[in-house]
Amino acid sequence: EYAGARAQFAAALAIDVATGDLLRQATRRNNIGNTHYFQGEYGAALREYQRAHESVLRAPSGADREPLRLAI
């Protein structure tokens, strides 16, 4: 149920954006990208993965961002 999962991730992303949590935004965007990827929507997936990467780059440097930086 990728569409339902995408909607849930989008709702969580809205909260992350409202609270300014860049690292959680990256995680949600990766999750949204995965829902696109596994449905063969590769362009949409790539756009979300790139947005996730941008969120990680905007996050303050430190140990908290390192696992996400390495994963993206």
C-alpha positions as protocol buffer text, in pm:
chain_id: "A"
residue {
  index: 1
  type: GLU
  ca { x: 0 y: 0 z: 0 }
}
residue {
  index: 2
  type: TYR
  ca { x: 252 y: 255 z: -122 }
}
residue {
  index: 3
  type: ALA
  ca { x: -1 y: 537 z: -166 }
}
residue {
  index: 4
  type: GLY
  ca { x: -116 y: 505 z: 195 }
}
residue {
  index: 5
  type: ALA
  ca { x: 241 y: 488 z: 320 }
}
residue {
  index: 6
  type: ARG
  ca { x: 332 y: 794 z: 114 }
}
residue {
  index: 7
  type: ALA
  ca { x: 43 y: 988 z: 268 }
}
residue {
  index: 8
  type: GLN
  ca { x: 156 y: 893 z: 618 }
}
residue {
  index: 9
  type: PHE
  ca { x: 515 y: 990 z: 545 }
}
residue {
  index: 10
  type: ALA
  ca { x: 396 y: 1321 z: 397 }
}
residue {
  index: 11
  type: ALA
  ca { x: 197 y: 1394 z: 714 }
}
residue {
  index: 12
  type: ALA
  ca { x: 502 y: 1318 z: 927 }
}
residue {
  index: 13
  type: LEU
  ca { x: 717 y: 1533 z: 697 }
}
residue {
  index: 14
  type: ALA
  ca { x: 482 y: 1827 z: 749 }
}
residue {
  index: 15
  type: ILE
  ca { x: 539 y: 1799 z: 1124 }
}
residue {
  index: 16
  type: ASP
  ca { x: 915 y: 1776 z: 1074 }
}
residue {
  index: 17
  type: VAL
  ca { x: 909 y: 2087 z: 853 }
}
residue {
  index: 18
  type: ALA
  ca { x: 698 y: 2275 z: 1108 }
}
residue {
  index: 19
  type: THR
  ca { x: 942 y: 2189 z: 1386 }
}
residue {
  index: 20
  type: GLY
  ca { x: 1250 y: 2251 z: 1172 }
}
residue {
  index: 21
  type: ASP
  ca { x: 1390 y: 1902 z: 1224 }
}
residue {
  index: 22
  type: LEU
  ca { x: 1613 y: 1868 z: 919 }
}
residue {
  index: 23
  type: LEU
  ca { x: 1740 y: 1520 z: 995 }
}
residue {
  index: 24
  type: ARG
  ca { x: 1391 y: 1377 z: 1035 }
}
residue {
  index: 25
  type: GLN
  ca { x: 1293 y: 1558 z: 715 }
}
residue {
  index: 26
  type: ALA
  ca { x: 1572 y: 1371 z: 539 }
}
residue {
  index: 27
  type: THR
  ca { x: 1447 y: 1039 z: 674 }
}
residue {
  index: 28
  type: ARG
  ca { x: 1087 y: 1112 z: 569 }
}
residue {
  index: 29
  type: ARG
  ca { x: 1197 y: 1225 z: 222 }
}
residue {
  index: 30
  type: ASN
  ca { x: 1399 y: 905 z: 181 }
}
residue {
  index: 31
  type: ASN
  ca { x: 1092 y: 705 z: 284 }
}
residue {
  index: 32
  type: ILE
  ca { x: 876 y: 894 z: 36 }
}
residue {
  index: 33
  type: GLY
  ca { x: 1140 y: 835 z: -229 }
}
residue {
  index: 34
  type: ASN
  ca { x: 1129 y: 464 z: -155 }
}
residue {
  index: 35
  type: THR
  ca { x: 752 y: 454 z: -210 }
}
residue {
  index: 36
  type: HIS
  ca { x: 807 y: 608 z: -553 }
}
residue {
  index: 37
  type: TYR
  ca { x: 1105 y: 387 z: -635 }
}
residue {
  index: 38
  type: PHE
  ca { x: 926 y: 60 z: -562 }
}
residue {
  index: 39
  type: GLN
  ca { x: 643 y: 166 z: -790 }
}
residue {
  index: 40
  type: GLY
  ca { x: 882 y: 235 z: -1076 }
}
residue {
  index: 41
  type: GLU
  ca { x: 852 y: 614 z: -1044 }
}
residue {
  index: 42
  type: TYR
  ca { x: 1225 y: 669 z: -1063 }
}
residue {
  index: 43
  type: GLY
  ca { x: 1221 y: 1040 z: -1144 }
}
residue {
  index: 44
  type: ALA
  ca { x: 998 y: 1118 z: -845 }
}
residue {
  index: 45
  type: ALA
  ca { x: 1215 y: 895 z: -626 }
}
residue {
  index: 46
  type: LEU
  ca { x: 1531 y: 1073 z: -735 }
}
residue {
  index: 47
  type: ARG
  ca { x: 1379 y: 1413 z: -659 }
}
residue {
  index: 48
  type: GLU
  ca { x: 1292 y: 1302 z: -304 }
}
residue {
  index: 49
  type: TYR
  ca { x: 1636 y: 1149 z: -250 }
}
residue {
  index: 50
  type: GLN
  ca { x: 1793 y: 1477 z: -364 }
}
residue {
  index: 51
  type: ARG
  ca { x: 1572 y: 1674 z: -125 }
}
residue {
  index: 52
  type: ALA
  ca { x: 1674 y: 1438 z: 154 }
}
residue {
  index: 53
  type: HIS
  ca { x: 2038 y: 1500 z: 73 }
}
residue {
  index: 54
  type: GLU
  ca { x: 1981 y: 1877 z: 80 }
}
residue {
  index: 55
  type: SER
  ca { x: 1817 y: 1846 z: 423 }
}
residue {
  index: 56
  type: VAL
  ca { x: 2120 y: 1662 z: 557 }
}
residue {
  index: 57
  type: LEU
  ca { x: 2355 y: 1922 z: 413 }
}
residue {
  index: 58
  type: ARG
  ca { x: 2155 y: 2203 z: 580 }
}
residue {
  index: 59
  type: ALA
  ca { x: 2158 y: 2029 z: 918 }
}
residue {
  index: 60
  type: PRO
  ca { x: 2417 y: 2142 z: 1171 }
}
residue {
  index: 61
  type: SER
  ca { x: 2732 y: 1937 z: 1156 }
}
residue {
  index: 62
  type: GLY
  ca { x: 2788 y: 1687 z: 1430 }
}
residue {
  index: 63
  type: ALA
  ca { x: 2749 y: 1326 z: 1528 }
}
residue {
  index: 64
  type: ASP
  ca { x: 2369 y: 1328 z: 1483 }
}
residue {
  index: 65
  type: ARG
  ca { x: 2392 y: 1397 z: 1112 }
}
residue {
  index: 66
  type: GLU
  ca { x: 2677 y: 1160 z: 1034 }
}
residue {
  index: 67
  type: PRO
  ca { x: 2474 y: 836 z: 992 }
}
residue {
  index: 68
  type: LEU
  ca { x: 2234 y: 1010 z: 753 }
}
residue {
  index: 69
  type: ARG
  ca { x: 2515 y: 1177 z: 560 }
}
residue {
  index: 70
  type: LEU
  ca { x: 2673 y: 838 z: 504 }
}
residue {
  index: 71
  type: ALA
  ca { x: 2343 y: 677 z: 401 }
}
residue {
  index: 72
  type: ILE
  ca { x: 2258 y: 938 z: 139 }
}
